[in-house]
Amino acid sequence: ESAHQGTLERERLSVMPLLTGYHQMQAEAPSQTASVAMIERLRKGTT
């Protein structure tokens, strides 16, 4: 969705860099289980 006009982007050249960035973040993100464990440790004040 375009941030400026609220319209759905369909142009491949506009969408591909965003999709690539999204997939890179997904690949680098910890698993849901690891994320929950990290949050629990942080809440307890341990690392």
CSV table of C-alpha atoms in Angstrom, one decimal:
chain,number,residue,atom,x,y,z
A,1,GLU,CA,0.0,0.0,0.0
A,2,SER,CA,1.3,3.4,-0.9
A,3,ALA,CA,2.2,5.5,2.1
A,4,HIS,CA,1.4,8.7,0.2
A,5,GLN,CA,-1.9,8.0,-1.5
A,6,GLY,CA,-3.4,4.9,0.3
A,7,THR,CA,-3.5,2.9,-2.9
A,8,LEU,CA,-2.4,-0.6,-3.5
A,9,GLU,CA,1.0,-0.8,-5.3
A,10,ARG,CA,1.0,-3.2,-8.2
A,11,GLU,CA,4.1,-2.1,-10.0
A,12,ARG,CA,6.7,-4.9,-9.8
A,13,LEU,CA,9.6,-2.3,-9.6
A,14,SER,CA,8.0,-0.7,-6.6
A,15,VAL,CA,7.0,-3.8,-4.7
A,16,MET,CA,10.1,-6.0,-5.2
A,17,PRO,CA,12.5,-4.0,-3.0
A,18,LEU,CA,9.9,-3.9,-0.2
A,19,LEU,CA,9.3,-7.6,-0.5
A,20,THR,CA,13.0,-8.4,-0.5
A,21,GLY,CA,13.5,-6.4,2.6
A,22,TYR,CA,10.6,-8.1,4.3
A,23,HIS,CA,12.0,-11.5,3.5
A,24,GLN,CA,15.4,-10.6,4.8
A,25,MET,CA,14.0,-9.4,8.1
A,26,GLN,CA,12.0,-12.7,8.3
A,27,ALA,CA,15.1,-14.8,7.7
A,28,GLU,CA,17.1,-12.9,10.3
A,29,ALA,CA,14.4,-12.9,13.0
A,30,PRO,CA,14.5,-15.4,15.8
A,31,SER,CA,11.8,-18.1,16.0
A,32,GLN,CA,8.7,-17.3,17.9
A,33,THR,CA,9.8,-19.6,20.7
A,34,ALA,CA,13.2,-17.9,21.0
A,35,SER,CA,11.5,-14.5,20.9
A,36,VAL,CA,9.1,-15.4,23.8
A,37,ALA,CA,12.1,-16.8,25.8
A,38,MET,CA,14.0,-13.6,25.2
A,39,ILE,CA,11.1,-11.4,26.3
A,40,GLU,CA,10.6,-13.5,29.4
A,41,ARG,CA,14.3,-13.2,30.3
A,42,LEU,CA,14.2,-9.4,29.8
A,43,ARG,CA,11.1,-9.1,32.0
A,44,LYS,CA,12.9,-11.0,34.8
A,45,GLY,CA,15.9,-8.8,34.4
A,46,THR,CA,18.3,-11.5,33.2
A,47,THR,CA,20.0,-11.8,29.9
